[in-house]
């Protein structure tokens, strides 16, 4: 029975330390860390476990939870059995990184304990920041293009109005005086008129 107990403990320890995420066991009453795995030691740049055990995990955050926020987390964990949020952390050596913090209640030897998982999401956050920056740059560029298009269209309308005005004036002169009976000239005026109308539509 003792051998089986040792095997079971070694298996749990192996699974605990082989996780790719930082894992902490936290006392649900005191909120103090009672144990952590090796990835947690590496992620938070600690020399060994002892630097992470016996502390409140949120002191590693860039912005620590207020007592009210901690109470809300405890209430949610007790109510739903799970809680999660994206948090910015500072390692013991002062390095900043973003992590996905998740808390889940588990049973160990008949006792409830909080399993806290921290997943490094710094690459994703950098990617999201870059996407946001690119989106803002595109939005700015679109505003500039809209302004440019408005300016160009405004500048093009003046000569277009002149063309339309003089075509109409010429047509009236021809109709009033019957001075030109060449159908080609009438046709040319119609082409100019139609083309200027099409250009107006393109500007619009």
PDB file of C-alpha atoms in Angstrom:
ATOM      1  CA  UNK A   1       0.000   0.000   0.000  1.00  0.00           C
ATOM      2  CA  UNK A   2       2.893   2.320   0.806  1.00  0.00           C
ATOM      3  CA  UNK A   3       4.521   1.509  -2.540  1.00  0.00           C
ATOM      4  CA  UNK A   4       1.276   2.250  -4.370  1.00  0.00           C
ATOM      5  CA  UNK A   5       0.961   5.505  -2.450  1.00  0.00           C
ATOM      6  CA  UNK A   6       4.493   6.502  -3.465  1.00  0.00           C
ATOM      7  CA  UNK A   7       3.770   5.635  -7.103  1.00  0.00           C
ATOM      8  CA  UNK A   8       0.574   7.680  -7.015  1.00  0.00           C
ATOM      9  CA  UNK A   9       2.410  10.628  -5.450  1.00  0.00           C
ATOM     10  CA  UNK A  10       5.238  10.385  -8.003  1.00  0.00           C
ATOM     11  CA  UNK A  11       2.704  10.270 -10.842  1.00  0.00           C
ATOM     12  CA  UNK A  12       0.905  13.379  -9.536  1.00  0.00           C
ATOM     13  CA  UNK A  13       4.241  15.149  -9.066  1.00  0.00           C
ATOM     14  CA  UNK A  14       5.315  14.203 -12.588  1.00  0.00           C
ATOM     15  CA  UNK A  15       2.053  15.447 -14.119  1.00  0.00           C
ATOM     16  CA  UNK A  16       2.283  18.591 -11.995  1.00  0.00           C
ATOM     17  CA  UNK A  17       5.782  19.427 -13.197  1.00  0.00           C
ATOM     18  CA  UNK A  18       5.363  18.293 -16.812  1.00  0.00           C
ATOM     19  CA  UNK A  19       2.587  20.810 -17.433  1.00  0.00           C
ATOM     20  CA  UNK A  20       3.499  23.526 -19.937  1.00  0.00           C
ATOM     21  CA  UNK A  21       1.688  26.078 -17.738  1.00  0.00           C
ATOM     22  CA  UNK A  22       2.686  27.503 -14.384  1.00  0.00           C
ATOM     23  CA  UNK A  23       0.615  25.750 -11.696  1.00  0.00           C
ATOM     24  CA  UNK A  24       0.107  26.806  -8.088  1.00  0.00           C
ATOM     25  CA  UNK A  25      -1.756  25.182  -5.217  1.00  0.00           C
ATOM     26  CA  UNK A  26      -3.369  27.917  -3.119  1.00  0.00           C
ATOM     27  CA  UNK A  27      -5.041  27.664   0.257  1.00  0.00           C
ATOM     28  CA  UNK A  28      -8.643  28.868  -0.298  1.00  0.00           C
ATOM     29  CA  UNK A  29      -8.829  30.445   3.177  1.00  0.00           C
ATOM     30  CA  UNK A  30      -5.508  32.286   3.440  1.00  0.00           C
ATOM     31  CA  UNK A  31      -4.950  32.629  -0.364  1.00  0.00           C
ATOM     32  CA  UNK A  32      -1.298  31.710   0.256  1.00  0.00           C
ATOM     33  CA  UNK A  33       0.586  29.494  -2.192  1.00  0.00           C
ATOM     34  CA  UNK A  34       1.305  26.055  -0.710  1.00  0.00           C
ATOM     35  CA  UNK A  35       3.086  24.556  -3.715  1.00  0.00           C
ATOM     36  CA  UNK A  36       4.008  25.271  -7.341  1.00  0.00           C
ATOM     37  CA  UNK A  37       5.492  23.384 -10.264  1.00  0.00           C
ATOM     38  CA  UNK A  38       8.823  23.850 -12.056  1.00  0.00           C
ATOM     39  CA  UNK A  39       7.320  25.816 -15.006  1.00  0.00           C
ATOM     40  CA  UNK A  40       6.057  28.344 -12.423  1.00  0.00           C
ATOM     41  CA  UNK A  41       9.599  28.719 -11.069  1.00  0.00           C
ATOM     42  CA  UNK A  42      10.889  29.262 -14.618  1.00  0.00           C
ATOM     43  CA  UNK A  43       8.094  31.624 -15.701  1.00  0.00           C
ATOM     44  CA  UNK A  44       8.458  33.889 -12.683  1.00  0.00           C
ATOM     45  CA  UNK A  45      12.271  33.686 -12.784  1.00  0.00           C
ATOM     46  CA  UNK A  46      12.580  32.363  -9.229  1.00  0.00           C
ATOM     47  CA  UNK A  47      15.678  30.555  -7.992  1.00  0.00           C
ATOM     48  CA  UNK A  48      13.557  27.781  -6.506  1.00  0.00           C
ATOM     49  CA  UNK A  49      10.056  27.022  -5.226  1.00  0.00           C
ATOM     50  CA  UNK A  50      10.692  28.588  -1.846  1.00  0.00           C
ATOM     51  CA  UNK A  51      10.523  32.072  -3.355  1.00  0.00           C
ATOM     52  CA  UNK A  52       6.966  31.428  -4.588  1.00  0.00           C
ATOM     53  CA  UNK A  53       5.557  29.427  -1.667  1.00  0.00           C
ATOM     54  CA  UNK A  54       3.873  31.162   1.239  1.00  0.00           C
ATOM     55  CA  UNK A  55       3.002  34.312  -0.734  1.00  0.00           C
ATOM     56  CA  UNK A  56      -0.219  35.748  -2.121  1.00  0.00           C
ATOM     57  CA  UNK A  57       0.041  35.198  -5.848  1.00  0.00           C
ATOM     58  CA  UNK A  58      -1.414  38.556  -6.788  1.00  0.00           C
ATOM     59  CA  UNK A  59       1.695  40.347  -5.427  1.00  0.00           C
ATOM     60  CA  UNK A  60       3.396  39.142  -8.615  1.00  0.00           C
ATOM     61  CA  UNK A  61       0.921  41.147 -10.696  1.00  0.00           C
ATOM     62  CA  UNK A  62       1.732  44.579 -12.072  1.00  0.00           C
ATOM     63  CA  UNK A  63      -1.566  45.819 -10.630  1.00  0.00           C
ATOM     64  CA  UNK A  64      -2.534  43.880  -7.517  1.00  0.00           C
ATOM     65  CA  UNK A  65      -6.133  43.000  -6.767  1.00  0.00           C
ATOM     66  CA  UNK A  66      -7.900  45.139  -4.193  1.00  0.00           C
ATOM     67  CA  UNK A  67      -9.456  43.406  -1.164  1.00  0.00           C
ATOM     68  CA  UNK A  68     -12.860  43.890  -2.813  1.00  0.00           C
ATOM     69  CA  UNK A  69     -11.670  42.246  -6.040  1.00  0.00           C
ATOM     70  CA  UNK A  70     -10.163  39.324  -4.117  1.00  0.00           C
ATOM     71  CA  UNK A  71     -13.463  38.841  -2.315  1.00  0.00           C
ATOM     72  CA  UNK A  72     -15.344  38.845  -5.627  1.00  0.00           C
ATOM     73  CA  UNK A  73     -12.932  36.219  -6.992  1.00  0.00           C
ATOM     74  CA  UNK A  74     -13.466  34.020  -3.909  1.00  0.00           C
ATOM     75  CA  UNK A  75     -17.245  34.355  -4.301  1.00  0.00           C
ATOM     76  CA  UNK A  76     -17.108  33.438  -8.018  1.00  0.00           C
ATOM     77  CA  UNK A  77     -14.782  30.464  -7.403  1.00  0.00           C
ATOM     78  CA  UNK A  78     -17.042  29.158  -4.641  1.00  0.00           C
ATOM     79  CA  UNK A  79     -20.143  29.713  -6.767  1.00  0.00           C
ATOM     80  CA  UNK A  80     -18.951  28.443 -10.158  1.00  0.00           C
ATOM     81  CA  UNK A  81     -15.868  26.433  -9.230  1.00  0.00           C
ATOM     82  CA  UNK A  82     -13.822  28.372 -11.765  1.00  0.00           C
ATOM     83  CA  UNK A  83     -12.562  31.895 -12.502  1.00  0.00           C
ATOM     84  CA  UNK A  84     -10.295  33.380 -15.200  1.00  0.00           C
ATOM     85  CA  UNK A  85      -8.825  36.710 -16.352  1.00  0.00           C
ATOM     86  CA  UNK A  86      -5.923  38.121 -18.361  1.00  0.00           C
ATOM     87  CA  UNK A  87      -3.357  39.709 -16.037  1.00  0.00           C
ATOM     88  CA  UNK A  88      -0.052  41.541 -16.470  1.00  0.00           C
ATOM     89  CA  UNK A  89       2.706  40.089 -14.287  1.00  0.00           C
ATOM     90  CA  UNK A  90       6.178  41.090 -13.144  1.00  0.00           C
ATOM     91  CA  UNK A  91       8.713  38.317 -12.546  1.00  0.00           C
ATOM     92  CA  UNK A  92      11.023  38.289  -9.547  1.00  0.00           C
ATOM     93  CA  UNK A  93      13.697  39.752 -11.829  1.00  0.00           C
ATOM     94  CA  UNK A  94      11.471  42.598 -13.028  1.00  0.00           C
ATOM     95  CA  UNK A  95      10.423  41.230 -16.420  1.00  0.00           C
ATOM     96  CA  UNK A  96       6.877  42.071 -17.535  1.00  0.00           C
ATOM     97  CA  UNK A  97       4.646  39.544 -19.253  1.00  0.00           C
ATOM     98  CA  UNK A  98       0.949  38.882 -19.842  1.00  0.00           C
ATOM     99  CA  UNK A  99      -0.652  35.755 -18.442  1.00  0.00           C
ATOM    100  CA  UNK A 100      -4.035  34.095 -18.503  1.00  0.00           C
ATOM    101  CA  UNK A 101      -4.882  33.513 -14.841  1.00  0.00           C
ATOM    102  CA  UNK A 102      -7.340  30.708 -14.109  1.00  0.00           C
ATOM    103  CA  UNK A 103      -8.498  29.371 -10.737  1.00  0.00           C
ATOM    104  CA  UNK A 104     -10.288  26.050 -10.230  1.00  0.00           C
ATOM    105  CA  UNK A 105     -11.316  24.266  -7.049  1.00  0.00           C
ATOM    106  CA  UNK A 106      -9.976  20.694  -6.804  1.00  0.00           C
ATOM    107  CA  UNK A 107     -10.035  17.987  -4.137  1.00  0.00           C
ATOM    108  CA  UNK A 108      -6.783  16.565  -2.760  1.00  0.00           C
ATOM    109  CA  UNK A 109      -6.977  13.944  -0.017  1.00  0.00           C
ATOM    110  CA  UNK A 110     -10.531  15.037   0.766  1.00  0.00           C
ATOM    111  CA  UNK A 111      -9.548  18.678   1.114  1.00  0.00           C
ATOM    112  CA  UNK A 112     -10.561  21.522  -1.219  1.00  0.00           C
ATOM    113  CA  UNK A 113      -7.716  23.567  -2.635  1.00  0.00           C
ATOM    114  CA  UNK A 114      -7.443  26.150  -5.405  1.00  0.00           C
ATOM    115  CA  UNK A 115      -5.476  25.086  -8.461  1.00  0.00           C
ATOM    116  CA  UNK A 116      -4.173  28.286 -10.075  1.00  0.00           C
ATOM    117  CA  UNK A 117      -2.912  28.166 -13.632  1.00  0.00           C
ATOM    118  CA  UNK A 118      -0.919  30.954 -15.317  1.00  0.00           C
ATOM    119  CA  UNK A 119      -0.409  30.656 -19.070  1.00  0.00           C
ATOM    120  CA  UNK A 120       2.068  32.991 -20.756  1.00  0.00           C
ATOM    121  CA  UNK A 121       0.109  34.847 -23.467  1.00  0.00           C
ATOM    122  CA  UNK A 122       2.680  37.589 -24.125  1.00  0.00           C
ATOM    123  CA  UNK A 123       3.122  36.635 -27.803  1.00  0.00           C
ATOM    124  CA  UNK A 124      -0.636  36.752 -28.366  1.00  0.00           C
ATOM    125  CA  UNK A 125      -0.938  40.120 -26.620  1.00  0.00           C
ATOM    126  CA  UNK A 126       1.919  41.528 -28.733  1.00  0.00           C
ATOM    127  CA  UNK A 127       0.166  40.207 -31.837  1.00  0.00           C
ATOM    128  CA  UNK A 128      -3.128  41.794 -30.722  1.00  0.00           C
ATOM    129  CA  UNK A 129      -1.333  45.083 -30.021  1.00  0.00           C
ATOM    130  CA  UNK A 130       0.241  44.987 -33.481  1.00  0.00           C
ATOM    131  CA  UNK A 131      -3.140  44.271 -35.081  1.00  0.00           C
ATOM    132  CA  UNK A 132      -4.684  47.181 -33.147  1.00  0.00           C
ATOM    133  CA  UNK A 133      -1.830  49.471 -34.189  1.00  0.00           C
ATOM    134  CA  UNK A 134      -2.162  48.385 -37.832  1.00  0.00           C
ATOM    135  CA  UNK A 135      -5.929  48.884 -37.651  1.00  0.00           C
ATOM    136  CA  UNK A 136      -5.456  52.395 -36.268  1.00  0.00           C
ATOM    137  CA  UNK A 137      -2.927  53.180 -39.006  1.00  0.00           C
ATOM    138  CA  UNK A 138      -5.359  51.899 -41.658  1.00  0.00           C
ATOM    139  CA  UNK A 139      -8.150  53.988 -40.162  1.00  0.00           C
ATOM    140  CA  UNK A 140      -5.905  57.053 -40.224  1.00  0.00           C
ATOM    141  CA  UNK A 141      -4.912  56.317 -43.823  1.00  0.00           C
ATOM    142  CA  UNK A 142      -8.566  55.912 -44.800  1.00  0.00           C
ATOM    143  CA  UNK A 143      -9.371  59.299 -43.271  1.00  0.00           C
ATOM    144  CA  UNK A 144      -6.527  60.833 -45.251  1.00  0.00           C
ATOM    145  CA  UNK A 145      -7.776  59.160 -48.437  1.00  0.00           C
ATOM    146  CA  UNK A 146     -11.305  60.394 -47.816  1.00  0.00           C
ATOM    147  CA  UNK A 147      -9.997  63.907 -47.298  1.00  0.00           C
ATOM    148  CA  UNK A 148      -7.890  63.642 -50.452  1.00  0.00           C
ATOM    149  CA  UNK A 149     -10.813  62.303 -52.497  1.00  0.00           C
ATOM    150  CA  UNK A 150     -13.064  65.085 -51.236  1.00  0.00           C
ATOM    151  CA  UNK A 151     -10.448  67.687 -52.162  1.00  0.00           C
ATOM    152  CA  UNK A 152      -9.869  66.214 -55.623  1.00  0.00           C
ATOM    153  CA  UNK A 153     -13.567  65.834 -56.360  1.00  0.00           C
ATOM    154  CA  UNK A 154     -14.173  69.415 -55.226  1.00  0.00           C
ATOM    155  CA  UNK A 155     -11.376  70.681 -57.500  1.00  0.00           C
ATOM    156  CA  UNK A 156     -12.676  68.682 -60.470  1.00  0.00           C
ATOM    157  CA  UNK A 157     -16.245  69.946 -60.223  1.00  0.00           C
ATOM    158  CA  UNK A 158     -15.382  73.555 -61.097  1.00  0.00           C
ATOM    159  CA  UNK A 159     -13.934  72.859 -64.602  1.00  0.00           C
ATOM    160  CA  UNK A 160     -16.682  70.266 -65.154  1.00  0.00           C
ATOM    161  CA  UNK A 161     -19.346  72.897 -64.467  1.00  0.00           C
ATOM    162  CA  UNK A 162     -17.606  75.191 -66.959  1.00  0.00           C
ATOM    163  CA  UNK A 163     -17.640  72.469 -69.622  1.00  0.00           C
ATOM    164  CA  UNK A 164     -21.328  71.761 -69.066  1.00  0.00           C
ATOM    165  CA  UNK A 165     -22.161  75.460 -69.042  1.00  0.00           C
ATOM    166  CA  UNK A 166     -20.330  76.265 -72.279  1.00  0.00           C
ATOM    167  CA  UNK A 167     -21.717  73.195 -74.053  1.00  0.00           C
ATOM    168  CA  UNK A 168     -25.235  74.323 -73.182  1.00  0.00           C
ATOM    169  CA  UNK A 169     -24.404  77.871 -74.251  1.00  0.00           C
ATOM    170  CA  UNK A 170     -23.038  76.679 -77.603  1.00  0.00           C
ATOM    171  CA  UNK A 171     -26.058  74.492 -78.190  1.00  0.00           C
ATOM    172  CA  UNK A 172     -28.409  77.412 -77.492  1.00  0.00           C
ATOM    173  CA  UNK A 173     -26.420  79.662 -79.836  1.00  0.00           C
ATOM    174  CA  UNK A 174     -26.606  77.074 -82.612  1.00  0.00           C
ATOM    175  CA  UNK A 175     -30.330  76.527 -82.100  1.00  0.00           C
ATOM    176  CA  UNK A 176     -31.112  80.269 -81.992  1.00  0.00           C
ATOM    177  CA  UNK A 177     -29.048  81.337 -84.972  1.00  0.00           C
ATOM    178  CA  UNK A 178     -29.176  78.216 -87.085  1.00  0.00           C
ATOM    179  CA  UNK A 179     -25.632  79.266 -87.953  1.00  0.00           C
ATOM    180  CA  UNK A 180     -24.298  75.736 -88.074  1.00  0.00           C
ATOM    181  CA  UNK A 181     -26.195  72.927 -89.664  1.00  0.00           C
ATOM    182  CA  UNK A 182     -23.330  70.433 -89.637  1.00  0.00           C
ATOM    183  CA  UNK A 183     -24.638  67.314 -87.827  1.00  0.00           C
ATOM    184  CA  UNK A 184     -21.080  66.392 -86.830  1.00  0.00           C
ATOM    185  CA  UNK A 185     -20.800  69.507 -84.678  1.00  0.00           C
ATOM    186  CA  UNK A 186     -24.064  68.650 -82.918  1.00  0.00           C
ATOM    187  CA  UNK A 187     -22.776  65.109 -82.411  1.00  0.00           C
ATOM    188  CA  UNK A 188     -19.502  66.376 -80.937  1.00  0.00           C
ATOM    189  CA  UNK A 189     -21.368  68.588 -78.511  1.00  0.00           C
ATOM    190  CA  UNK A 190     -23.506  65.629 -77.431  1.00  0.00           C
ATOM    191  CA  UNK A 191     -20.374  63.531 -76.827  1.00  0.00           C
ATOM    192  CA  UNK A 192     -18.862  66.326 -74.709  1.00  0.00           C
ATOM    193  CA  UNK A 193     -22.114  66.658 -72.768  1.00  0.00           C
ATOM    194  CA  UNK A 194     -22.455  62.891 -72.171  1.00  0.00           C
ATOM    195  CA  UNK A 195     -18.795  62.567 -71.198  1.00  0.00           C
ATOM    196  CA  UNK A 196     -19.005  65.420 -68.710  1.00  0.00           C
ATOM    197  CA  UNK A 197     -22.131  63.861 -67.165  1.00  0.00           C
ATOM    198  CA  UNK A 198     -20.332  60.511 -66.877  1.00  0.00           C
ATOM    199  CA  UNK A 199     -17.356  62.229 -65.268  1.00  0.00           C
ATOM    200  CA  UNK A 200     -19.734  63.861 -62.780  1.00  0.00           C
ATOM    201  CA  UNK A 201     -21.113  60.427 -61.893  1.00  0.00           C
ATOM    202  CA  UNK A 202     -17.589  59.078 -61.438  1.00  0.00           C
ATOM    203  CA  UNK A 203     -16.757  61.981 -59.105  1.00  0.00           C
ATOM    204  CA  UNK A 204     -19.915  61.276 -57.115  1.00  0.00           C
TER     205      UNK A 204
END
